[in-house]
mmCIF file of C-alpha atoms and ligand atoms in Angstrom:
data_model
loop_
_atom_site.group_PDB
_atom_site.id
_atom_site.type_symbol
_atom_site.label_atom_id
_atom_site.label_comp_id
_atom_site.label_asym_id
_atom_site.label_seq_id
_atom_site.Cartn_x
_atom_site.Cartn_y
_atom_site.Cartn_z
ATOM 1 C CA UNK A 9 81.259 92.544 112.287
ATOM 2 C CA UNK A 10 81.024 95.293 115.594
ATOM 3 C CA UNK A 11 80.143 98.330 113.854
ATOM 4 C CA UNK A 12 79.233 100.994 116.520
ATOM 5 C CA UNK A 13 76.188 103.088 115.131
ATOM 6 C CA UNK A 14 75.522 106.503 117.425
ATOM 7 C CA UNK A 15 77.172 105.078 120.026
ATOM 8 C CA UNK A 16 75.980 101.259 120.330
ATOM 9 C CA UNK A 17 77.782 98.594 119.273
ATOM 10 C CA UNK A 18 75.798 96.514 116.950
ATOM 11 C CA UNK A 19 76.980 92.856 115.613
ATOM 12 C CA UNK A 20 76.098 93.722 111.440
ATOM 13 C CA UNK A 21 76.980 92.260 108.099
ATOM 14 C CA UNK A 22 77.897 93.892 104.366
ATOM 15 C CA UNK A 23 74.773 92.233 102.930
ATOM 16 C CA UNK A 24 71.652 91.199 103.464
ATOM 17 C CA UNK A 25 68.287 90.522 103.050
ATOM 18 C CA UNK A 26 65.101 91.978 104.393
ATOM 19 C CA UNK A 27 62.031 91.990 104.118
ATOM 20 C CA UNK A 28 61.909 92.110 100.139
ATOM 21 C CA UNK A 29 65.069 93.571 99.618
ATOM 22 C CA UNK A 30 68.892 93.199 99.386
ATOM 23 C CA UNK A 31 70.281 95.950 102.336
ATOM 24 C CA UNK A 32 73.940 96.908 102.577
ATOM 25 C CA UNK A 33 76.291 99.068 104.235
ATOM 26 C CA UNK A 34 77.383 102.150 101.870
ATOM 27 C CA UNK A 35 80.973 101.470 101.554
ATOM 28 C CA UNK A 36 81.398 104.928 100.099
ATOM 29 C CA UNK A 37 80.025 106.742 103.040
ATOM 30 C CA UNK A 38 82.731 104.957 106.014
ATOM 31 C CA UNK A 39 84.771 105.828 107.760
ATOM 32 C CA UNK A 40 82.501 108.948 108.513
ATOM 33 C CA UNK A 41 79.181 107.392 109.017
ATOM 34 C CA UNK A 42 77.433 103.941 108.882
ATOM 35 C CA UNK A 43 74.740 104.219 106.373
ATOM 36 C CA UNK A 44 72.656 101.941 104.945
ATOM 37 C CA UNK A 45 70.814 101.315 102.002
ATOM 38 C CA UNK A 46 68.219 98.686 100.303
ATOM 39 C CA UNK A 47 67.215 97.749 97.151
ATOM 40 C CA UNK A 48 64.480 95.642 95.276
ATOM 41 C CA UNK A 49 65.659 95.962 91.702
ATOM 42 C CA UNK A 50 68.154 93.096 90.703
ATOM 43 C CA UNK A 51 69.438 95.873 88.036
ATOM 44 C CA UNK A 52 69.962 98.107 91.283
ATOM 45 C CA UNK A 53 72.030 96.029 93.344
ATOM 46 C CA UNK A 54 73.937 95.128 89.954
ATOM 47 C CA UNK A 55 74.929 99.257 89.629
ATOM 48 C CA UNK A 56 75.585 99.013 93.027
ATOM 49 C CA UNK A 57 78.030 96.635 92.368
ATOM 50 C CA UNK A 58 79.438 98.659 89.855
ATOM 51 C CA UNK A 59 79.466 101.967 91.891
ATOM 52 C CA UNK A 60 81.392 100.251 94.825
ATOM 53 C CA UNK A 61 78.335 100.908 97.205
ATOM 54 C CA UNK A 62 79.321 97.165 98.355
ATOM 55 C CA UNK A 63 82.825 95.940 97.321
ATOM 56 C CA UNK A 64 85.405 93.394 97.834
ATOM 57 C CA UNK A 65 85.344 89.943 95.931
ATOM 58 C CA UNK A 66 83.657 87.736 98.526
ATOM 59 C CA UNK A 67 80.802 90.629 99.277
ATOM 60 C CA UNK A 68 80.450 90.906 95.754
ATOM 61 C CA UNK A 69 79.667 87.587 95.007
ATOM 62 C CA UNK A 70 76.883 87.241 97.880
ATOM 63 C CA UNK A 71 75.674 90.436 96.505
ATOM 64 C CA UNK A 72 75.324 89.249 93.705
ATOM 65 C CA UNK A 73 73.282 86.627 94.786
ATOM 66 C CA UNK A 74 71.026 88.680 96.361
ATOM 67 C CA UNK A 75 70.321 90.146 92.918
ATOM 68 C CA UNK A 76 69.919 86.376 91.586
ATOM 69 C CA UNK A 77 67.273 85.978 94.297
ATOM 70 C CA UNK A 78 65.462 89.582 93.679
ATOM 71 C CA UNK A 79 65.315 88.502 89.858
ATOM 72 C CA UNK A 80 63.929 84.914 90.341
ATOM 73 C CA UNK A 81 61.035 86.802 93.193
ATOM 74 C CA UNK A 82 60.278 89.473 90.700
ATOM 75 C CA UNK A 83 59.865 86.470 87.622
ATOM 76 C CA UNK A 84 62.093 88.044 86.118
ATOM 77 C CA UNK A 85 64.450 85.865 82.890
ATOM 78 C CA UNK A 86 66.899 84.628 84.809
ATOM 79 C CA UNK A 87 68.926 84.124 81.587
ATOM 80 C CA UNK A 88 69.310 87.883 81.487
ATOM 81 C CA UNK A 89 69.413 88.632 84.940
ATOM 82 C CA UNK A 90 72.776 86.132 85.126
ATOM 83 C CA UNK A 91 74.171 88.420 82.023
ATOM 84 C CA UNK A 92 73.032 91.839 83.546
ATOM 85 C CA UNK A 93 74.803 91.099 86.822
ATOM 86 C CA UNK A 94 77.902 89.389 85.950
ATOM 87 C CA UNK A 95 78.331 92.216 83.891
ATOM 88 C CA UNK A 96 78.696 94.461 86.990
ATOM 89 C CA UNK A 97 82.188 94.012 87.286
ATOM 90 C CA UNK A 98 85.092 92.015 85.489
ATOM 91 C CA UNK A 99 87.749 90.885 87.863
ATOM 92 C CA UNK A 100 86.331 89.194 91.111
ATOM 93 C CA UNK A 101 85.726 85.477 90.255
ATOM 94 C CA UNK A 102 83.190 85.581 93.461
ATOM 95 C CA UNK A 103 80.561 87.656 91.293
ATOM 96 C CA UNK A 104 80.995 84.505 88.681
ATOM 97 C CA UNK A 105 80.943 81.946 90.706
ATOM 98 C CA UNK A 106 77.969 83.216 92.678
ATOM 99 C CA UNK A 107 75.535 83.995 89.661
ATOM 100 C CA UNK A 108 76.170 80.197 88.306
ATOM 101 C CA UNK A 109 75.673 78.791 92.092
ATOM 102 C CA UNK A 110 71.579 80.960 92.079
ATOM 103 C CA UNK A 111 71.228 80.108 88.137
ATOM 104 C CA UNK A 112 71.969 76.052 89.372
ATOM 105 C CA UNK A 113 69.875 76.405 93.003
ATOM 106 C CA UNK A 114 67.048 78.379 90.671
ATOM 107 C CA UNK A 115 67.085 75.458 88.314
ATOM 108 C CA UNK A 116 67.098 73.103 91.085
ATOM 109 C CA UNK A 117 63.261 74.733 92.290
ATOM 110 C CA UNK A 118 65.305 76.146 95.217
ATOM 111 C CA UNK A 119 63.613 78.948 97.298
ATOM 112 C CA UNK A 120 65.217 81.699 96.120
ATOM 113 C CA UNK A 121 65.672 83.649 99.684
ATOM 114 C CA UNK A 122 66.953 80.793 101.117
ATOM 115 C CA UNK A 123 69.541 79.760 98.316
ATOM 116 C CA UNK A 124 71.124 83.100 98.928
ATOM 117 C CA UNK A 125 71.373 83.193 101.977
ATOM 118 C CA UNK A 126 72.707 80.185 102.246
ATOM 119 C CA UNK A 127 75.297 81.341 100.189
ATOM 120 C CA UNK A 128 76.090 84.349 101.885
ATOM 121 C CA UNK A 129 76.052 81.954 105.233
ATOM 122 C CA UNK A 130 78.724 79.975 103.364
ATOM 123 C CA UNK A 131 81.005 82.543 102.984
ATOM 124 C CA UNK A 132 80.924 83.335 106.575
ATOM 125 C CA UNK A 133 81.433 79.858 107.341
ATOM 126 C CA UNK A 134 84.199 79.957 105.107
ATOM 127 C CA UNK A 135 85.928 82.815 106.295
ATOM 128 C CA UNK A 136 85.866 81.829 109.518
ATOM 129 C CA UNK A 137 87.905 78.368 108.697
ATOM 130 C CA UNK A 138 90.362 80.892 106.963
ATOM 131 C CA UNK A 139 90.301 82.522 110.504
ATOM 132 C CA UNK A 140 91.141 79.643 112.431
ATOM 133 C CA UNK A 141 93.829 78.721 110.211
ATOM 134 C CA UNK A 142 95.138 81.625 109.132
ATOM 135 C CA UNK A 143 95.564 82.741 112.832
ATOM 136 C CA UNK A 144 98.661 80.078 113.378
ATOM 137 C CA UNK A 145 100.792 82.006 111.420
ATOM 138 C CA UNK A 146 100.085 85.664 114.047
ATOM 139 C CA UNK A 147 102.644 85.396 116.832
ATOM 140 C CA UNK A 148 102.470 87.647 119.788
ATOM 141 C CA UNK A 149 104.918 90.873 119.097
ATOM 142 C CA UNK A 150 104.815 90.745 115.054
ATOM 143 C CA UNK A 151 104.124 93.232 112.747
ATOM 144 C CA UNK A 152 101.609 92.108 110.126
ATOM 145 C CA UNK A 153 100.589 94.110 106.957
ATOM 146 C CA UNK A 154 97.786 93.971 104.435
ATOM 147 C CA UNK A 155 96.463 96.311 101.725
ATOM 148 C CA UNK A 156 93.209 97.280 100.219
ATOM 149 C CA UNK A 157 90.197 95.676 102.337
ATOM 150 C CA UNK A 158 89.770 91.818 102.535
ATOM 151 C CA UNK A 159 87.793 92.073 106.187
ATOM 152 C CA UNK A 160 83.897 91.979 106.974
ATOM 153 C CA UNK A 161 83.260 94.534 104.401
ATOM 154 C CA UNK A 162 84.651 92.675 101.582
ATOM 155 C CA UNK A 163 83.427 89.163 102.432
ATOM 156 C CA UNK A 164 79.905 89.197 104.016
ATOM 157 C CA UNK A 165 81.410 89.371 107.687
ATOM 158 C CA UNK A 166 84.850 88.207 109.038
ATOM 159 C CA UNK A 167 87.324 88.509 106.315
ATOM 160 C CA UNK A 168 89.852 86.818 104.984
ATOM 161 C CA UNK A 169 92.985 88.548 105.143
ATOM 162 C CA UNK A 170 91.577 89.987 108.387
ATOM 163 C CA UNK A 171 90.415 87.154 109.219
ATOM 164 C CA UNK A 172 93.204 85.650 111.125
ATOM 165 C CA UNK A 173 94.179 88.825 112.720
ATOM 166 C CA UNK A 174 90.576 89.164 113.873
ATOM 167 C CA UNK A 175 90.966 85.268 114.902
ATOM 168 C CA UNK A 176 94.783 85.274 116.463
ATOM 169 C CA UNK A 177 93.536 88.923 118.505
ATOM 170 C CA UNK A 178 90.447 87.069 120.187
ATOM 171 C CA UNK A 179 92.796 84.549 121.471
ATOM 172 C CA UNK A 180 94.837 86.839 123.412
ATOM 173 C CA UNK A 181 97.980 87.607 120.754
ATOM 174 C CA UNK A 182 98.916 90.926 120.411
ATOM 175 C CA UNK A 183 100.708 92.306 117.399
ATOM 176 C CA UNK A 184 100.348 95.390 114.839
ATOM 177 C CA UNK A 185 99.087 96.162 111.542
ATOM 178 C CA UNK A 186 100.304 98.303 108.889
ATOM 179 C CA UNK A 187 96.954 99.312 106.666
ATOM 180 C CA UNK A 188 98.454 100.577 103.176
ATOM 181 C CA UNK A 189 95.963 103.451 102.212
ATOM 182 C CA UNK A 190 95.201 101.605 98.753
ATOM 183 C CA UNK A 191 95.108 104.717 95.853
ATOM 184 C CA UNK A 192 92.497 105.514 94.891
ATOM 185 C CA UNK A 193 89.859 104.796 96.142
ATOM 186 C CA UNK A 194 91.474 104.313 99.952
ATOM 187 C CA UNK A 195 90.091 100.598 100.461
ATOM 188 C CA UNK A 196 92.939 100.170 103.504
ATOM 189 C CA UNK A 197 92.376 104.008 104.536
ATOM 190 C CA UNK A 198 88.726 103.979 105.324
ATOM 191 C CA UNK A 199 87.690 100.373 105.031
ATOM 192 C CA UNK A 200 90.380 98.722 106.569
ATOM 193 C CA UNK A 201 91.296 101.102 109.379
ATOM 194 C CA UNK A 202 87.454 101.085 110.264
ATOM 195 C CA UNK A 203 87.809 97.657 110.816
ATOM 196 C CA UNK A 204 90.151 97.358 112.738
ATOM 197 C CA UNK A 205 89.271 100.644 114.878
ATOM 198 C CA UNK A 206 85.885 98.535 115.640
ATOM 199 C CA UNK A 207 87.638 95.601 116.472
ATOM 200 C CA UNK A 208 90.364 97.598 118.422
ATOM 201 C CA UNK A 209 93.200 96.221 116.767
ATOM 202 C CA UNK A 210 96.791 98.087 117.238
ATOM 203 C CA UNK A 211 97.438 99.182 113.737
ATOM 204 C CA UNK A 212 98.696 102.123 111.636
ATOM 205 C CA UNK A 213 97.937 103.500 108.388
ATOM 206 C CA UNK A 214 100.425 103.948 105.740
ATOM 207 C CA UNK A 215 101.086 105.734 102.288
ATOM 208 C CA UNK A 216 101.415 103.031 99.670
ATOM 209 C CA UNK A 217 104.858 104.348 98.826
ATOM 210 C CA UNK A 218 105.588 103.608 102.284
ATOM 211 C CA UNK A 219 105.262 99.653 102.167
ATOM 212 C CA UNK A 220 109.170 98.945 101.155
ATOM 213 C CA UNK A 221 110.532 101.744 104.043
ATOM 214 C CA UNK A 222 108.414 99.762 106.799
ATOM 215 C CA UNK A 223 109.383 95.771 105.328
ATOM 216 C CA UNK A 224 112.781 97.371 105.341
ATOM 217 C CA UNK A 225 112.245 98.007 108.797
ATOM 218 C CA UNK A 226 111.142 94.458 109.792
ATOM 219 C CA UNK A 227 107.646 93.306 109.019
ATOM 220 C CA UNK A 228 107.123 89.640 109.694
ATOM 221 C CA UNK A 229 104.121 88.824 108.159
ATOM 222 C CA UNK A 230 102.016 89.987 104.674
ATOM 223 C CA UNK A 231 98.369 88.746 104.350
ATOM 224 C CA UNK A 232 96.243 90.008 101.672
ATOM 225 C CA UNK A 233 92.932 89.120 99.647
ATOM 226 C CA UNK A 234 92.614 88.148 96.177
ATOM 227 C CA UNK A 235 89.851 88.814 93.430
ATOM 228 C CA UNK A 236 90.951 86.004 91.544
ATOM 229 C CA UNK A 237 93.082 82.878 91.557
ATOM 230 C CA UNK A 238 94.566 81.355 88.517
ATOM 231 C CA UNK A 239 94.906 77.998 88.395
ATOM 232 C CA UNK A 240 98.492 77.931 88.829
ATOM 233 C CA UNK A 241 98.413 80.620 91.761
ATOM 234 C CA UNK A 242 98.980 83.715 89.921
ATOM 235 C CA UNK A 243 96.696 86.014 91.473
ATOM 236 C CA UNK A 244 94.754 89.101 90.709
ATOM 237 C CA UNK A 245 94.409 91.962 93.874
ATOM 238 C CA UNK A 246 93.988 95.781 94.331
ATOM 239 C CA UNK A 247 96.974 97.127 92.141
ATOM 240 C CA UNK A 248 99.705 97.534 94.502
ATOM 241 C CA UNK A 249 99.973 94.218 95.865
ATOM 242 C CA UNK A 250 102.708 92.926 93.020
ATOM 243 C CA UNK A 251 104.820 95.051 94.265
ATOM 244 C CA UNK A 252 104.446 94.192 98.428
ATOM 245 C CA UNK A 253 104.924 90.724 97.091
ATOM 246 C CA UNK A 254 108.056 91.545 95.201
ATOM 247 C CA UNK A 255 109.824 93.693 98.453
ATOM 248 C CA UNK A 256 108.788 91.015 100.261
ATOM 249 C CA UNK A 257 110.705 88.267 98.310
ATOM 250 C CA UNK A 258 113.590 90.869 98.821
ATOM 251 C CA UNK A 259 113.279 91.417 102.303
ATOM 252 C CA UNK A 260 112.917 87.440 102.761
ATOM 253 C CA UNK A 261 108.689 88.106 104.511
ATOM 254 C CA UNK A 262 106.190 85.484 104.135
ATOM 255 C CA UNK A 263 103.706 86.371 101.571
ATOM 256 C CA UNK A 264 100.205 85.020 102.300
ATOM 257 C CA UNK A 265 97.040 85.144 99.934
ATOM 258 C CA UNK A 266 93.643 84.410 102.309
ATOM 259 C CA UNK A 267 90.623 83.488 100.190
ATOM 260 C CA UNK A 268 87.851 81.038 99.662
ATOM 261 C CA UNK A 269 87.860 78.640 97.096
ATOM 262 C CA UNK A 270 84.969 80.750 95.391
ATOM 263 C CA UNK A 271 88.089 83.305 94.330
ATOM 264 C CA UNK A 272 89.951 79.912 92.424
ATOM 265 C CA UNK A 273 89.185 80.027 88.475
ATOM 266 C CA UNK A 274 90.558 77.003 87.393
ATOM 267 C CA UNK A 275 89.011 77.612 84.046
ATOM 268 C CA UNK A 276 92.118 80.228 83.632
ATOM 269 C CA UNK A 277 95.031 78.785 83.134
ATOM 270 C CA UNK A 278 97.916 81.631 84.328
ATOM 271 C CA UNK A 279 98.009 85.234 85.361
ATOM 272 C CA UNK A 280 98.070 86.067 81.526
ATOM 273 C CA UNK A 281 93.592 85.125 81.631
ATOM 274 C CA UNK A 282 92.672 87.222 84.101
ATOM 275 C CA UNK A 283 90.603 90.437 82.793
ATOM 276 C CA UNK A 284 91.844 93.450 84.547
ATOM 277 C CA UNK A 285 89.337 96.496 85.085
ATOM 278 C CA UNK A 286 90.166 99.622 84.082
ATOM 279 C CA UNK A 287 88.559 102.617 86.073
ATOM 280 C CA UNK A 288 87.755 105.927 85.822
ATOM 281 C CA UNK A 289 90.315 108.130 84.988
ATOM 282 C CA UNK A 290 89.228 111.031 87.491
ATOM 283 C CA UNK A 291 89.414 108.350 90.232
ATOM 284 C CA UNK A 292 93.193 109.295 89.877
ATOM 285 C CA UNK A 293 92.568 113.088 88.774
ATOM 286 C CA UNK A 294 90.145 113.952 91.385
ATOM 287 C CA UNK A 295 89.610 114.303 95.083
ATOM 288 C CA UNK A 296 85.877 114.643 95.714
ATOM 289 C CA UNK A 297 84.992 117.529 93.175
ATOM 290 C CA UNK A 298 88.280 118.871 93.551
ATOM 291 C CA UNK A 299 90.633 118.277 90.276
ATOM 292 C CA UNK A 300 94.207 117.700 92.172
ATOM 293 C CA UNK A 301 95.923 116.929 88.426
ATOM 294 C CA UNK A 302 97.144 119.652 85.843
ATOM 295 C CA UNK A 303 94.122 119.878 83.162
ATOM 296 C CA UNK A 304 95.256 118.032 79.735
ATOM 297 C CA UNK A 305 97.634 115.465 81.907
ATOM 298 C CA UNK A 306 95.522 112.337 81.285
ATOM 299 C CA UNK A 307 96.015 109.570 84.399
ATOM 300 C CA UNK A 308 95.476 105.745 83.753
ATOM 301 C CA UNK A 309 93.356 103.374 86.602
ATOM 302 C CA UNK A 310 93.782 99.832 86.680
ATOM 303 C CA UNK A 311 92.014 98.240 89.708
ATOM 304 C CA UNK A 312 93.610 95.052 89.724
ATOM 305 C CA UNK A 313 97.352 94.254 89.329
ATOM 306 C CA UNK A 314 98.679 90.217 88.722
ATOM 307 C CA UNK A 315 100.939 88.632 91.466
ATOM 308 C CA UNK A 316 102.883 85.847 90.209
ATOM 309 C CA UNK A 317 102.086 82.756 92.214
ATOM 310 C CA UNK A 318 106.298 82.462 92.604
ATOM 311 C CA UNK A 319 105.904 85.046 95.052
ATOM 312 C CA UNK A 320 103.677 83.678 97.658
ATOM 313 C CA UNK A 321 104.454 81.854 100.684
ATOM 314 C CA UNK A 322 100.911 79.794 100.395
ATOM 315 C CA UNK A 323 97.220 80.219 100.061
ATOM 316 C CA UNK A 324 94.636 80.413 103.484
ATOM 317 C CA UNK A 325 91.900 78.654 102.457
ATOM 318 C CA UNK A 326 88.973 77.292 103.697
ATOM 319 C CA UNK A 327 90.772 73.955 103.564
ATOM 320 C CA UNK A 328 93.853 74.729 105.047
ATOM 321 C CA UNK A 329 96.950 76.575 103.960
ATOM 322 C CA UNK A 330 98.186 75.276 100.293
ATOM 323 C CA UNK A 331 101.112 76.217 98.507
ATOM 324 C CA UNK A 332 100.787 77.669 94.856
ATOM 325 C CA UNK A 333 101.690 74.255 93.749
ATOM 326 C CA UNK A 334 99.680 72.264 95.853
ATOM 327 C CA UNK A 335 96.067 74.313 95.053
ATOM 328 C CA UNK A 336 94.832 72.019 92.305
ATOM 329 C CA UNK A 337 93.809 69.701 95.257
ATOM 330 C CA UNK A 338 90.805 72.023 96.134
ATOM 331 C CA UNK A 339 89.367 71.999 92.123
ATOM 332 C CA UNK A 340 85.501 71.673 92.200
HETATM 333 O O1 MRU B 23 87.803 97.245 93.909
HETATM 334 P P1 MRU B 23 87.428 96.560 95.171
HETATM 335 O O2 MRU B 23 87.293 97.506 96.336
HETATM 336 O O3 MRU B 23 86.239 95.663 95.043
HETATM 337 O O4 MRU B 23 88.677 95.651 95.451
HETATM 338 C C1 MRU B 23 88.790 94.929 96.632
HETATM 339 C C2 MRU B 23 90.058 94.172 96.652
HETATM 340 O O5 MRU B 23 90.865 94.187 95.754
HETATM 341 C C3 MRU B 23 90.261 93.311 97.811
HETATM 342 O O6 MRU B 23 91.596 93.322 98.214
HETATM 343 C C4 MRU B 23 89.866 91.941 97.360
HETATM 344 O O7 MRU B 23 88.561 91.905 96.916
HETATM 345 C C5 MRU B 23 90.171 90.983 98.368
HETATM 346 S S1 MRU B 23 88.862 89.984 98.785
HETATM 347 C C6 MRU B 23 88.248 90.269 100.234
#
């Protein structure tokens, strides 16, 4: 992704690894300043999977992998290793999915640097077939919107919502974005909006609350991520996507879900499977180390909300665009 750092451009991914250890941009320090940080702990990149220093399924998974590798270099028991870091975080299938990929390459005698990142390299890869075919559906003139962050940040580099906006603006189309601000912790505000600033896509951010007035208005187009899949398309994203997807079946707008097959757990059956993290309370309360809620009203966090699969037009995927009823095709 362009990232300008002190006024060069440079071309940079979420993760990576260097010279011993796992580096990453700190999510929690954009839009303000590009700072990165390493690690050569597989128990430290785990916490910083917890504390959102990296974030966004796709990232977290190649993260995660990173941590695999770290653990397998040290000689560490990869038995525990795989149970320390998957139990970072409980929504994102990626973070799943990648641990079992290292435990199998591990088992395999695979190098452990280059088993992760090949995996990280497959994401890109990925994301940029979600690009290409994603793009198709950006016409010159529309009005696109997406919440939370599903671009370079969240997925290694390209994206996957952002994807084929990054994708359909490279060839020349020209169209805007609304970036919902994403409560609380601002994913579309700072994560998204940086983005797309770097990239120097037309776009606008709005308040959550604002999503129905603008679809009311005439938006053409809805693309977000996902965290995870269910194998009948019910989907888990940043809480506040249910309810774009349900104006949108109101307002008649095409609902798309971008995402590798990485984010597909087949293994859950419906919507009802999917574990939703619950966050910090003072996420809500707090703004920095300001409290902006009485004292004694309590506030409640879910991270994740559960779109039903009904409500989306079809899934962008690294093999093409699927409806909800067509996605069993792409089972491992
Ligand atoms: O809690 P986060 O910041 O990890 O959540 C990120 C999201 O919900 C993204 O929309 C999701 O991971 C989409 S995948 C790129």
């Amino acid at each position: 992704m362009r990232a300008r750092i002190d006024g060069i451009v440079h071309d940079i991914k979420a993760v990576w690894f260097e010279n011993g250890k796992v580096m990453m941009i700190d999510q929690r320090e954009l839009p303000a300043k590009v700072v990165l940080v390493g690690f050569d702990d597989y128990l430290d990149v785990a916490e910083a999977i917890r504390n959102m220093t990296t974030r966004g399924a796709p990232s977290i998974g190649a993260t995660a992998a990173y941590a695999m590798c770290l653990a397998a270099l040290k000689g560490c028991d990869i038995q525990k290793a795989a149970k320390d870091v998957k139990a970072a975080r409980p929504t994102a299938n990626d973070l799943f999915y990648a641990v079992d990929y290292m435990c199998d390459r591990l088992s395999k005698g695979e190098d452990p640097v280059k088993a992760a990142d090949g995996y990280a390299q497959m994401m890109i890869d990925k994301c940029t077939l979600i690009g290409e075919y994603g793009s198709a559906l950006i016409k010159d003139g529309m009005k696109v919107m997406t919440h939370c962050n599903a671009g370079a940040l969240a997925t290694v580099d390209v994206g996957t919502a952002l994807a084929p906006m990054r994708k359909a603006w490279a060839q020349g189309k020209r169209f805007f974005v609304y970036a919902s601000e994403t409560r609380p912790r601002l994913q579309g505000m700072q994560l998204t909006a940086w983005e797309l600033n770097q990239e120097g896509i037309d776009h606008a951010i709005i308040p959550d609350g604002a999503s129905a007035y603008y679809m009311s208005k005439g938006v053409d187009l809805i693309i977000t991520g996902a965290d995870r899949i269910a194998a009948n398309g019910d989907f888990a994203n940043k809480i506040g996507t249910f309810d774009k997807a349900i104006v949108a079946k109101h307002f008649g707008i095409p609902f798309y879900v971008a995402a590798p097959i990485s984010t597909f757990d087949f293994s859950t059956a419906t919507g009802e499977g999917i574990v939703i993290e619950q966050r910090a309370e003072e996420e809500v309360t707090m703004i920095g180390d300001r409290r902006i809620a009485p004292v004694g009203s309590k506030a409640l966090n879910p991270a994740f909300d559960v779109t039903p699969a009904e409500l989306v037009t079809g899934f962008i995927t690294e093999k093409g665009i699927l409806k909800p009823d067509e996605i069993s095709k792409v089972r491992r």
